[in-house]
Short mmCIF file of C-alpha atoms in Angstrom, two decimals:
data_model
loop_
_atom_site.label_atom_id
_atom_site.label_comp_id
_atom_site.label_asym_id
_atom_site.label_seq_id
_atom_site.Cartn_x
_atom_site.Cartn_y
_atom_site.Cartn_z
CA MET A 1 -18.16 -2.34 -25.83
CA ARG A 2 -16.49 -5.64 -26.67
CA ALA A 3 -14.12 -3.93 -29.04
CA LEU A 4 -13.15 -1.44 -26.37
CA VAL A 5 -12.48 -4.18 -23.82
CA PHE A 6 -10.51 -6.12 -26.39
CA ALA A 7 -8.43 -3.01 -27.06
CA VAL A 8 -7.65 -2.67 -23.35
CA TYR A 9 -6.46 -6.28 -23.18
CA LEU A 10 -4.31 -5.60 -26.23
CA PHE A 11 -2.93 -2.54 -24.47
CA LEU A 12 -2.11 -4.63 -21.38
CA TYR A 13 -0.36 -7.41 -23.24
CA THR A 14 1.17 -5.92 -26.40
CA PRO A 15 4.14 -4.15 -24.78
CA ILE A 16 5.28 -7.20 -22.83
CA ALA A 17 4.60 -9.44 -25.81
CA LEU A 18 6.84 -7.22 -27.92
CA VAL A 19 9.63 -7.42 -25.33
CA VAL A 20 9.34 -11.21 -25.48
CA LEU A 21 9.27 -11.14 -29.27
CA PHE A 22 12.32 -8.94 -29.59
CA SER A 23 14.24 -11.02 -27.07
CA PHE A 24 14.36 -13.63 -29.85
CA ASN A 25 15.33 -11.10 -32.51
CA SER A 26 18.79 -11.55 -33.93
CA GLY A 27 19.10 -7.84 -34.74
CA ARG A 28 19.66 -5.04 -32.28
CA ASN A 29 16.83 -2.73 -33.39
CA ALA A 30 13.49 -2.50 -31.68
CA SER A 31 11.82 -1.54 -34.93
CA GLU A 32 12.76 -4.40 -37.22
CA LEU A 33 12.70 -8.13 -36.79
CA VAL A 34 15.74 -9.54 -38.53
CA GLY A 35 15.60 -13.19 -37.69
CA PHE A 36 15.10 -15.69 -34.92
CA SER A 37 17.92 -16.15 -32.49
CA THR A 38 18.51 -17.17 -28.90
CA GLN A 39 21.85 -15.42 -28.76
CA TRP A 40 20.64 -12.84 -26.19
CA TYR A 41 19.61 -15.61 -23.83
CA GLY A 42 23.01 -17.24 -24.27
CA ARG A 43 24.66 -13.94 -23.54
CA ALA A 44 22.48 -13.27 -20.49
CA LEU A 45 23.01 -16.73 -19.04
CA SER A 46 26.77 -16.53 -19.42
CA ASN A 47 26.96 -13.11 -17.78
CA PRO A 48 28.45 -13.77 -14.32
CA PHE A 49 27.14 -10.50 -12.80
CA LEU A 50 23.64 -11.28 -13.94
CA MET A 51 23.80 -14.81 -12.61
CA GLU A 52 25.08 -13.58 -9.27
CA ALA A 53 22.23 -11.03 -9.08
CA LEU A 54 19.75 -13.80 -9.91
CA GLN A 55 21.17 -15.98 -7.16
CA THR A 56 20.99 -13.12 -4.65
CA SER A 57 17.37 -12.42 -5.60
CA LEU A 58 16.39 -16.08 -5.30
CA ILE A 59 17.99 -16.43 -1.86
CA ILE A 60 16.25 -13.28 -0.63
CA ALA A 61 12.87 -14.15 -2.13
CA PHE A 62 12.98 -17.69 -0.80
CA THR A 63 14.01 -16.68 2.72
CA SER A 64 11.70 -13.69 3.11
CA ALA A 65 8.69 -15.53 1.67
CA GLY A 66 9.44 -18.61 3.78
CA LEU A 67 9.71 -16.63 7.00
CA ALA A 68 6.61 -14.64 6.05
CA ALA A 69 4.63 -17.83 5.34
CA VAL A 70 5.51 -19.32 8.73
CA PHE A 71 5.19 -16.20 10.88
CA GLY A 72 2.27 -14.82 8.90
CA THR A 73 0.30 -18.05 9.28
CA MET A 74 1.11 -18.15 12.99
CA ALA A 75 -0.10 -14.57 13.32
CA ALA A 76 -3.31 -15.30 11.39
CA ILE A 77 -4.07 -18.20 13.73
CA GLY A 78 -3.05 -16.21 16.81
CA LEU A 79 -5.30 -13.31 15.83
CA GLU A 80 -8.29 -15.67 16.05
CA ARG A 81 -7.56 -16.06 19.75
CA VAL A 82 -7.21 -12.45 20.89
CA GLY A 83 -9.59 -9.69 21.85
CA PRO A 84 -10.82 -7.06 19.40
CA ARG A 85 -8.43 -4.40 20.68
CA VAL A 86 -5.25 -6.43 20.12
CA ARG A 87 -6.58 -7.54 16.77
CA ALA A 88 -7.25 -3.94 15.73
CA ILE A 89 -3.64 -2.99 16.58
CA PHE A 90 -2.25 -5.86 14.49
CA ASP A 91 -4.64 -5.17 11.63
CA GLY A 92 -3.60 -1.52 11.65
CA LEU A 93 0.12 -2.34 11.60
CA PHE A 94 -0.29 -4.94 8.85
CA ALA A 95 -2.34 -2.45 6.82
CA ALA A 96 0.40 0.15 7.35
CA ALA A 97 3.03 -2.35 6.15
CA ILE A 98 1.05 -2.71 2.92
CA VAL A 99 -0.07 0.89 2.39
CA VAL A 100 3.08 2.84 3.28
CA PRO A 101 4.91 3.44 -0.03
CA GLY A 102 7.86 1.13 -0.68
CA VAL A 103 10.13 4.12 -1.03
CA VAL A 104 9.34 5.15 2.57
CA ILE A 105 9.77 1.58 3.88
CA GLY A 106 13.17 1.47 2.17
CA ILE A 107 14.27 4.82 3.62
CA ALA A 108 13.01 4.09 7.13
CA THR A 109 14.74 0.70 7.21
CA LEU A 110 17.95 2.24 5.88
CA VAL A 111 17.93 5.04 8.46
CA ALA A 112 17.09 2.75 11.39
CA LEU A 113 19.66 0.12 10.48
CA ALA A 114 22.41 2.64 9.77
CA GLU A 115 21.78 4.16 13.18
CA LEU A 116 21.74 0.74 14.83
CA PHE A 117 24.97 -0.33 13.12
CA SER A 118 26.80 2.86 14.04
CA PHE A 119 25.84 2.12 17.63
CA VAL A 120 26.51 -1.63 17.71
CA ASN A 121 29.65 -1.89 15.58
CA PRO A 122 31.96 0.14 17.90
CA MET A 123 30.59 -1.85 20.84
CA LEU A 124 31.29 -5.11 19.08
CA ALA A 125 34.79 -3.91 18.24
CA SER A 126 35.52 -3.06 21.85
CA VAL A 127 34.35 -6.35 23.34
CA TRP A 128 35.42 -8.73 20.56
CA PRO A 129 38.46 -10.81 21.39
CA GLY A 130 41.00 -10.90 18.55
CA THR A 131 41.31 -8.79 15.46
CA ASN A 132 38.74 -10.38 13.13
CA VAL A 133 35.88 -8.22 14.39
CA PRO A 134 32.53 -8.90 12.69
CA LYS A 135 30.91 -5.80 11.31
CA LEU A 136 27.18 -5.49 10.81
CA SER A 137 26.24 -4.01 7.48
CA LEU A 138 23.44 -3.80 4.95
CA GLY A 139 22.97 -6.83 2.76
CA TYR A 140 20.93 -10.01 2.73
CA GLY A 141 19.62 -9.47 6.26
CA SER A 142 18.30 -5.96 5.69
CA ILE A 143 16.59 -6.82 2.39
CA ILE A 144 15.01 -9.94 3.88
CA ALA A 145 13.81 -7.90 6.86
CA ALA A 146 12.21 -5.21 4.72
CA HIS A 147 10.67 -7.65 2.23
CA GLY A 148 9.50 -9.88 5.07
CA LEU A 149 7.49 -7.00 6.49
CA PHE A 150 5.26 -6.59 3.42
CA SER A 151 5.18 -10.33 2.79
CA MET A 152 4.12 -11.20 6.31
CA ALA A 153 1.27 -8.70 6.11
CA LEU A 154 0.23 -10.25 2.79
CA VAL A 155 0.32 -13.85 4.07
CA THR A 156 -1.54 -12.91 7.25
CA MET A 157 -4.28 -11.20 5.24
CA ILE A 158 -4.74 -14.14 2.87
CA VAL A 159 -4.64 -16.85 5.55
CA LYS A 160 -6.89 -14.85 7.86
CA ALA A 161 -9.50 -14.53 5.10
CA ARG A 162 -9.35 -18.29 4.61
CA ILE A 163 -9.68 -19.04 8.32
CA ALA A 164 -12.65 -16.67 8.56
CA SER A 165 -14.41 -18.63 5.80
CA LEU A 166 -13.96 -21.96 7.60
CA GLY A 167 -16.81 -23.28 9.67
CA ARG A 168 -16.20 -23.36 13.41
CA ASP A 169 -18.37 -26.47 13.78
CA ILE A 170 -15.83 -28.94 12.41
CA VAL A 171 -13.17 -27.61 14.78
CA GLU A 172 -15.58 -27.89 17.69
CA ALA A 173 -16.59 -31.42 16.62
CA SER A 174 -12.94 -32.39 16.66
CA GLY A 175 -12.60 -31.04 20.19
CA ASP A 176 -15.77 -32.81 21.30
CA LEU A 177 -14.27 -36.06 20.06
CA TYR A 178 -11.33 -35.49 22.42
CA ALA A 179 -8.74 -34.52 19.82
CA SER A 180 -6.02 -32.37 21.37
CA PRO A 181 -5.80 -28.78 20.05
CA LEU A 182 -2.59 -29.74 18.26
CA THR A 183 -4.21 -32.75 16.59
CA THR A 184 -7.20 -30.64 15.62
CA PHE A 185 -4.86 -28.11 14.08
CA ARG A 186 -2.82 -30.70 12.19
CA GLU A 187 -5.72 -32.84 11.00
CA ILE A 188 -8.53 -30.33 10.54
CA VAL A 189 -7.33 -26.74 10.22
CA LEU A 190 -3.98 -27.08 8.44
CA PRO A 191 -5.25 -29.14 5.47
CA GLN A 192 -7.92 -26.53 4.87
CA ILE A 193 -5.70 -23.48 5.07
CA ARG A 194 -2.69 -25.03 3.30
CA PRO A 195 -3.62 -23.75 -0.19
CA SER A 196 -3.89 -20.20 1.12
CA ILE A 197 -0.50 -20.51 2.87
CA VAL A 198 1.12 -21.73 -0.34
CA ALA A 199 -0.61 -18.98 -2.32
CA GLY A 200 0.63 -16.42 0.20
CA PHE A 201 4.15 -17.81 -0.06
CA LEU A 202 4.10 -17.62 -3.86
CA LEU A 203 2.76 -14.05 -3.88
CA ALA A 204 5.35 -13.03 -1.29
CA PHE A 205 8.06 -14.71 -3.36
CA THR A 206 6.90 -12.85 -6.48
CA PHE A 207 6.78 -9.55 -4.62
CA SER A 208 10.31 -9.97 -3.24
CA PHE A 209 11.70 -11.23 -6.54
CA ASP A 210 10.23 -8.24 -8.41
CA ASP A 211 10.81 -5.52 -5.84
CA PHE A 212 13.19 -2.82 -6.89
CA ILE A 213 12.62 0.25 -4.75
CA ILE A 214 12.95 -1.21 -1.24
CA ALA A 215 16.04 -3.23 -2.10
CA PHE A 216 17.52 -0.17 -3.84
CA PHE A 217 17.79 1.52 -0.43
CA VAL A 218 18.76 -1.35 1.85
CA ALA A 219 20.83 -3.60 -0.43
CA GLY A 220 24.18 -2.14 0.63
CA SER A 221 26.80 -3.76 -1.61
CA LYS A 222 24.47 -6.56 -2.76
CA THR A 223 22.88 -6.48 -6.20
CA THR A 224 19.47 -8.06 -6.68
CA LEU A 225 18.17 -8.92 -10.13
CA PRO A 226 15.86 -5.86 -10.41
CA ILE A 227 18.71 -3.61 -9.27
CA TYR A 228 20.96 -5.16 -11.91
CA VAL A 229 18.29 -4.77 -14.60
CA PHE A 230 17.65 -1.16 -13.57
CA ALA A 231 21.37 -0.36 -13.71
CA SER A 232 21.72 -1.96 -17.16
CA ILE A 233 18.68 -0.10 -18.48
CA ARG A 234 20.29 3.17 -17.45
CA ARG A 235 23.46 2.22 -19.29
CA GLY A 236 21.40 1.74 -22.41
CA VAL A 237 18.68 -0.52 -23.71
CA THR A 238 20.13 -3.71 -25.17
CA PRO A 239 18.45 -6.85 -26.52
CA GLU A 240 20.07 -8.78 -23.67
CA ILE A 241 17.76 -6.89 -21.27
CA ASN A 242 14.79 -8.15 -23.30
CA ALA A 243 15.96 -11.70 -22.68
CA VAL A 244 16.37 -11.09 -18.94
CA ALA A 245 13.00 -9.30 -18.79
CA THR A 246 11.35 -12.23 -20.55
CA MET A 247 12.81 -14.70 -18.07
CA VAL A 248 11.69 -12.55 -15.12
CA LEU A 249 8.19 -12.29 -16.63
CA VAL A 250 7.90 -16.01 -17.20
CA ALA A 251 9.08 -16.78 -13.67
CA SER A 252 6.53 -14.47 -12.03
CA LEU A 253 3.78 -15.54 -14.44
CA VAL A 254 4.20 -19.18 -13.46
CA LEU A 255 4.16 -18.35 -9.74
CA ILE A 256 1.15 -16.04 -9.92
CA VAL A 257 -0.89 -18.47 -12.00
CA ILE A 258 -0.25 -21.26 -9.46
CA ALA A 259 -1.16 -18.88 -6.64
CA ARG A 260 -4.42 -17.93 -8.34
CA ILE A 261 -5.39 -21.53 -8.96
CA LEU A 262 -4.77 -22.30 -5.29
CA MET A 263 -6.91 -19.36 -4.23
CA ARG A 264 -9.74 -20.04 -6.66
CA GLU A 265 -11.59 -22.24 -4.24
CA LYS A 266 -11.86 -19.33 -1.84
CA LYS A 267 -12.92 -16.93 -4.59
CA ILE A 268 -15.88 -19.04 -5.66
CA ALA A 269 -16.99 -19.39 -2.06
CA SER A 270 -17.01 -15.65 -1.48
CA MET B 1 0.80 -18.36 26.30
CA VAL B 2 0.30 -20.21 23.01
CA THR B 3 -1.27 -17.08 21.59
CA ALA B 4 1.74 -15.00 22.60
CA MET B 5 4.05 -17.49 20.90
CA LEU B 6 1.95 -17.42 17.75
CA LEU B 7 1.88 -13.64 17.56
CA GLY B 8 5.38 -13.03 18.93
CA PRO B 9 7.47 -13.26 15.76
CA ALA B 10 5.07 -11.12 13.72
CA ALA B 11 4.81 -8.57 16.53
CA ALA B 12 8.60 -8.39 16.87
CA TRP B 13 8.97 -7.97 13.11
CA LEU B 14 6.36 -5.21 12.97
CA VAL B 15 7.95 -3.33 15.86
CA VAL B 16 11.59 -3.68 14.77
CA PHE B 17 11.14 -3.17 11.04
CA LEU B 18 8.09 -0.91 10.84
CA VAL B 19 7.43 1.02 14.06
CA LEU B 20 11.03 1.72 15.10
CA PRO B 21 12.22 2.70 11.60
CA PHE B 22 9.25 5.00 11.36
CA ILE B 23 10.12 6.62 14.68
CA ALA B 24 13.69 6.91 13.39
CA ILE B 25 12.72 8.94 10.33
CA ILE B 26 10.52 11.19 12.45
CA VAL B 27 13.49 11.84 14.75
CA PHE B 28 15.78 12.36 11.76
CA SER B 29 13.37 14.84 10.20
CA PHE B 30 14.01 17.18 13.14
CA GLY B 31 17.80 16.80 12.81
CA GLU B 32 20.52 18.40 10.75
CA ARG B 33 22.68 17.16 7.92
CA ALA B 34 26.16 16.25 9.13
CA PRO B 35 28.95 18.02 7.21
CA GLU B 36 30.05 14.75 5.56
CA GLY B 37 26.44 13.74 4.83
CA GLY B 38 24.05 11.66 6.91
CA TYR B 39 22.50 12.80 10.16
CA GLN B 40 23.48 14.96 13.09
CA PRO B 41 21.24 15.24 16.16
CA ALA B 42 19.38 18.52 16.56
CA PHE B 43 15.90 19.78 17.16
CA THR B 44 14.94 22.09 14.37
CA LEU B 45 12.02 22.59 12.04
CA ALA B 46 14.41 23.78 9.34
CA GLN B 47 13.94 20.61 7.27
CA PHE B 48 10.19 21.07 7.13
CA ALA B 49 10.57 24.78 6.46
CA ASN B 50 12.77 23.87 3.52
CA LEU B 51 10.17 21.58 1.87
CA GLY B 52 9.61 24.31 -0.72
CA ALA B 53 13.00 23.44 -2.20
CA ARG B 54 11.37 20.31 -3.60
CA ALA B 55 8.14 22.06 -4.58
CA ALA B 56 8.46 20.82 -8.17
CA ALA B 57 8.53 17.19 -7.06
CA PHE B 58 5.51 17.75 -4.83
CA ALA B 59 3.67 19.61 -7.57
CA ASN B 60 4.38 16.91 -10.17
CA THR B 61 3.35 14.12 -7.82
CA LEU B 62 0.25 15.84 -6.51
CA THR B 63 -0.98 16.63 -10.01
CA LEU B 64 0.04 13.49 -11.91
CA ALA B 65 -1.09 11.06 -9.17
CA PRO B 66 -4.76 12.15 -9.23
CA ILE B 67 -4.71 12.71 -13.00
CA GLY B 68 -3.20 9.25 -13.43
CA ALA B 69 -5.83 7.73 -11.15
CA LEU B 70 -8.63 9.44 -13.11
CA ALA B 71 -7.14 8.32 -16.42
CA CYS B 72 -7.02 4.77 -15.04
CA LEU B 73 -10.66 5.11 -13.99
CA LEU B 74 -11.78 6.18 -17.46
CA VAL B 75 -10.17 3.12 -19.03
CA ALA B 76 -11.00 0.75 -16.18
CA TYR B 77 -14.70 1.39 -15.76
CA PRO B 78 -15.90 0.03 -19.12
CA VAL B 79 -13.67 -3.02 -18.68
CA ALA B 80 -14.93 -3.70 -15.14
CA TYR B 81 -18.52 -3.19 -16.34
CA TYR B 82 -18.05 -5.60 -19.21
CA LEU B 83 -16.44 -8.23 -16.95
CA ALA B 84 -19.12 -8.00 -14.28
CA VAL B 85 -22.26 -7.49 -16.34
CA LYS B 86 -21.77 -8.42 -19.97
CA ALA B 87 -19.12 -11.15 -20.05
CA ASP B 88 -20.04 -14.78 -20.50
CA PRO B 89 -19.88 -16.27 -16.96
CA ARG B 90 -17.91 -19.24 -18.29
CA HIS B 91 -15.06 -16.98 -19.35
CA ARG B 92 -15.33 -14.49 -16.54
CA MET B 93 -12.71 -15.97 -14.22
CA LEU B 94 -10.21 -16.25 -17.05
CA LEU B 95 -10.82 -12.67 -18.17
CA VAL B 96 -10.46 -11.38 -14.61
CA SER B 97 -7.25 -13.39 -14.20
CA LEU B 98 -5.90 -11.84 -17.38
CA VAL B 99 -6.37 -8.43 -15.78
CA VAL B 100 -4.82 -9.37 -12.42
CA VAL B 101 -1.79 -11.28 -13.64
CA PRO B 102 0.11 -8.32 -15.13
CA PHE B 103 -0.18 -6.47 -11.82
CA TRP B 104 1.79 -9.19 -10.08
CA THR B 105 4.52 -9.32 -12.70
CA SER B 106 7.54 -7.09 -12.47
CA MET B 107 6.66 -3.39 -12.59
CA LEU B 108 10.25 -2.74 -13.66
CA VAL B 109 9.88 -5.00 -16.69
CA ARG B 110 6.49 -3.58 -17.63
CA THR B 111 7.75 -0.02 -17.41
CA TYR B 112 10.87 -1.01 -19.30
CA ALA B 113 8.63 -2.39 -22.07
CA TRP B 114 7.27 1.11 -22.70
CA MET B 115 10.71 2.63 -22.44
CA TYR B 116 11.75 0.22 -25.15
CA LEU B 117 8.74 1.00 -27.33
CA LEU B 118 8.80 4.78 -26.92
CA GLY B 119 12.58 5.05 -27.17
CA GLY B 120 14.49 6.12 -30.25
CA ARG B 121 14.61 2.70 -31.86
CA GLY B 122 10.94 1.94 -31.22
CA ILE B 123 7.82 3.83 -32.28
CA PRO B 124 9.65 7.08 -33.18
CA HIS B 125 11.78 5.07 -35.62
CA LEU B 126 8.63 3.66 -37.22
CA LEU B 127 7.11 7.14 -37.41
CA ASP B 128 10.30 8.33 -39.04
CA LEU B 129 9.86 5.70 -41.77
CA VAL B 130 6.41 7.07 -42.64
CA GLY B 131 7.56 10.65 -42.71
CA PHE B 132 7.23 12.01 -39.18
CA SER B 133 10.79 12.67 -38.16
CA ASP B 134 12.09 13.76 -34.78
CA VAL B 135 9.06 12.77 -32.76
CA ARG B 136 9.94 12.65 -29.09
CA LEU B 137 7.80 10.36 -27.00
CA LEU B 138 10.09 9.23 -24.22
CA ASN B 139 10.92 11.60 -21.35
CA THR B 140 7.68 13.56 -21.62
CA PRO B 141 4.82 13.94 -19.12
CA GLY B 142 2.67 12.04 -21.63
CA ALA B 143 4.98 9.05 -21.44
CA VAL B 144 4.80 9.12 -17.64
CA LEU B 145 1.00 9.25 -17.77
CA LEU B 146 0.93 6.35 -20.21
CA GLY B 147 3.21 4.34 -17.93
CA ILE B 148 0.97 5.11 -14.97
CA VAL B 149 -2.18 3.95 -16.74
CA TYR B 150 -0.38 0.86 -17.99
CA GLY B 151 1.07 -0.02 -14.60
CA TYR B 152 -1.94 0.64 -12.39
CA LEU B 153 -4.91 -0.22 -14.61
CA PRO B 154 -5.39 -3.70 -13.05
CA LEU B 155 -5.56 -2.17 -9.59
CA MET B 156 -8.38 0.12 -10.75
CA ILE B 157 -10.33 -2.51 -12.68
CA LEU B 158 -10.42 -5.02 -9.85
CA PRO B 159 -12.25 -3.16 -7.05
CA ILE B 160 -14.76 -1.71 -9.54
CA TYR B 161 -15.37 -5.18 -10.90
CA VAL B 162 -15.92 -6.51 -7.37
CA SER B 163 -18.52 -3.86 -6.56
CA LEU B 164 -20.29 -4.24 -9.92
CA GLU B 165 -20.40 -7.99 -9.56
CA LYS B 166 -22.25 -7.67 -6.25
CA LEU B 167 -24.83 -5.46 -7.91
CA ASP B 168 -28.30 -6.93 -7.81
CA ARG B 169 -29.35 -7.53 -11.44
CA ARG B 170 -33.03 -7.34 -10.50
CA LEU B 171 -32.57 -3.62 -9.88
CA LEU B 172 -31.51 -3.18 -13.50
CA GLU B 173 -34.43 -5.25 -14.73
CA ALA B 174 -36.87 -3.35 -12.53
CA SER B 175 -35.52 -0.10 -13.90
CA ALA B 176 -35.95 -1.30 -17.47
CA ASP B 177 -39.44 -2.65 -16.74
CA LEU B 178 -40.43 0.72 -15.40
CA GLY B 179 -39.49 2.17 -18.75
CA ALA B 180 -36.17 3.77 -17.87
CA HIS B 181 -33.83 4.44 -20.72
CA PRO B 182 -30.70 2.20 -20.48
CA PHE B 183 -28.78 5.43 -20.19
CA SER B 184 -30.62 6.56 -17.08
CA THR B 185 -30.51 3.04 -15.58
CA PHE B 186 -26.75 3.15 -15.97
CA PHE B 187 -26.28 6.58 -14.41
CA GLY B 188 -29.12 6.24 -11.93
CA ILE B 189 -28.39 2.77 -10.58
CA THR B 190 -25.20 1.13 -11.82
CA VAL B 191 -22.82 4.03 -11.31
CA PRO B 192 -23.97 5.01 -7.78
CA LEU B 193 -23.87 1.39 -6.62
CA SER B 194 -20.32 0.94 -7.94
CA LEU B 195 -19.01 4.04 -6.18
CA PRO B 196 -17.39 2.11 -3.30
CA GLY B 197 -15.30 0.18 -5.82
CA VAL B 198 -14.49 3.37 -7.69
CA MET B 199 -13.38 5.05 -4.47
CA THR B 200 -11.26 2.06 -3.46
CA GLY B 201 -9.61 2.02 -6.87
CA ILE B 202 -8.92 5.76 -6.86
CA ALA B 203 -7.51 5.61 -3.32
CA LEU B 204 -5.28 2.61 -4.03
CA VAL B 205 -3.89 3.95 -7.27
CA THR B 206 -3.39 7.47 -5.92
CA ILE B 207 -1.61 6.20 -2.81
CA LEU B 208 0.74 3.94 -4.75
CA LEU B 209 1.41 6.73 -7.24
CA LEU B 210 2.35 9.15 -4.46
CA GLY B 211 5.36 6.93 -3.74
CA GLU B 212 6.15 6.08 -7.35
CA TYR B 213 9.75 6.13 -8.48
CA LEU B 214 10.31 3.83 -11.45
CA ILE B 215 7.79 5.26 -13.92
CA PRO B 216 8.96 8.91 -13.74
CA GLN B 217 12.56 7.73 -13.63
CA LEU B 218 12.41 5.49 -16.70
CA LEU B 219 9.73 7.23 -18.78
CA GLY B 220 10.19 10.80 -17.56
CA GLY B 221 13.96 10.68 -17.83
CA GLY B 222 14.53 12.91 -14.81
CA LYS B 223 12.45 15.68 -16.39
CA VAL B 224 9.21 14.69 -14.72
CA PHE B 225 10.37 14.44 -11.14
CA PHE B 226 8.23 12.75 -8.43
CA ILE B 227 8.66 12.80 -4.64
CA GLY B 228 10.04 9.26 -4.91
CA ASN B 229 12.80 10.51 -7.19
CA ALA B 230 13.61 13.35 -4.82
CA LEU B 231 13.89 10.84 -1.98
CA VAL B 232 16.25 8.56 -3.89
CA ASP B 233 18.39 11.57 -4.74
CA LEU B 234 18.48 12.84 -1.15
CA PHE B 235 19.29 9.48 0.40
CA LEU B 236 21.55 7.84 -2.11
CA GLN B 237 23.24 10.75 -3.89
CA SER B 238 23.39 13.98 -1.90
CA ARG B 239 23.07 12.10 1.42
CA ASN B 240 20.92 14.75 3.06
CA TRP B 241 19.14 12.34 5.36
CA PRO B 242 17.29 14.79 7.64
CA PHE B 243 15.77 16.67 4.70
CA GLY B 244 14.91 13.38 3.02
CA SER B 245 13.30 12.17 6.25
CA ALA B 246 11.20 15.33 6.45
CA ILE B 247 9.98 14.72 2.89
CA ALA B 248 9.26 11.05 3.68
CA VAL B 249 7.28 11.99 6.79
CA THR B 250 5.32 14.57 4.78
CA LEU B 251 4.66 11.95 2.09
CA VAL B 252 3.26 9.53 4.66
CA ALA B 253 1.07 12.30 6.06
CA VAL B 254 -0.33 12.93 2.57
CA VAL B 255 -0.92 9.20 2.09
CA VAL B 256 -2.79 8.97 5.38
CA MET B 257 -4.88 11.99 4.43
CA VAL B 258 -5.84 10.51 1.07
CA LEU B 259 -6.69 7.23 2.77
CA LEU B 260 -8.88 8.89 5.40
CA ILE B 261 -10.75 10.95 2.82
CA ALA B 262 -11.32 7.90 0.62
CA MET B 263 -12.47 5.79 3.55
CA ARG B 264 -14.82 8.52 4.62
CA ILE B 265 -16.38 8.81 1.19
CA ALA B 266 -16.60 5.03 0.76
CA TRP B 267 -18.18 4.76 4.19
CA ARG B 268 -20.72 7.40 3.35
CA VAL B 269 -21.74 5.99 -0.01
CA ALA B 270 -22.05 2.34 0.92
CA GLY B 271 -20.39 1.23 4.11
CA THR B 272 -17.57 -0.87 2.78
CA ARG B 273 -13.85 -0.44 3.12
CA GLN B 274 -12.86 -3.82 1.85
CA VAL B 275 -10.14 -4.01 -0.76
CA ASP B 276 -9.38 -7.18 -2.64
CA LEU B 277 -5.95 -7.24 -4.23
CA MET B 278 -6.11 -10.75 -5.55
#
């Protein structure tokens, strides 16, 4: 039994460990370690296209996760204050945002935005004074919108679970002692739900940073890091990709470990 | 008033970026392809009637998704059982974390790892050195299945672990005290009581697999074609948006069906629909 479980852990970690290992290999072959070298990292970091893709991904992940953390938390708090019917509608839509395959989310967003742009852009052109007419197109906005959808659902779920586990008594005590609702929120509720908000933000950030399929549809002329990596893989596997993959892995590992530590409190309670 | 302000942004986001886009693809699925690609308004069922043109993608997806989920289950169950029942409680959290963490790291990178290992310069090269030449591993259904199990194993282990962890140990002791063979305790008590977790895992993995694109693309090399691959082709290459929309709508219908069936079974066996992704 133990041996079997150990084998499964090996199975889970060996492939990524090998990618990390070979990212430090000075040779080009996946089958032989020639010597230690950081040349592939040097090459990756001095590749302007790669760095631009990284920057794009960071901007998108930061914005979509930030918006999701704020709006998702607001929604989680708001859902405490509504009737069961409204709550059921929100729960259903959030569940749909999580369950509908990314490929469909990407397509639906693409179709809707393309239709919207083809409607709005001529209108803008006809009313805009001067020649420098702004033109709506796919890019940062559309990726942030599509990522924000999943992320907001995620944050709302996590924060809602945390709120549900809080005792009502302390909130009521605060009210009995004449604290305003805002003070009660700031002093009592927020400190208790803060770890879950941060955890939600980090998970949302990781999701956005790693997402390929949604961005693939709605990125327009922008290139996110996963899109860049995907395109390079199709051109041929190179050791440079191992270096990029390792950096992506390390980044998401750090974020997810922090998120899990923040959520541990809740886990033990449940 | 305050409540409306709190829920407003999320509601607007859900409507503009989930509900309306979804209505858009439903409308598109009844349209026609414009001569230069894209969409042209119409009301026809031609797109749905034409679904057979992508029968191979549907067949691949609808066979490999459940097979993949079952393969995940076979590997996941012993692990979940070990974590919940046998593992030292002091190490349990760490061991569970070690299962969850890979799921939240880049699927692209994890799939790429297998592409790297199964590709010409990886395992086949090593096999060549020991005398097995010309072994093809990449771009086969086997490689896709391997990638599926690798990618989705954590998502199967977790819900089973959760349901096994809730299992009342006294039931197992009672069974043993009454002279039941460990074998019959396992199949008579443990397995039935973990069915909700099993159903959750199967539903989650199957649903995500129905929309999978990366694994068949990178490990199947275009030979093992999923619905996701057909959709990418129709939207980004051949620009047949109405047909693509019809396929997307059908895909969502299948997802909803799988979800309803799973919820129904889970409800019947134990009355829980909770899924814990963390």
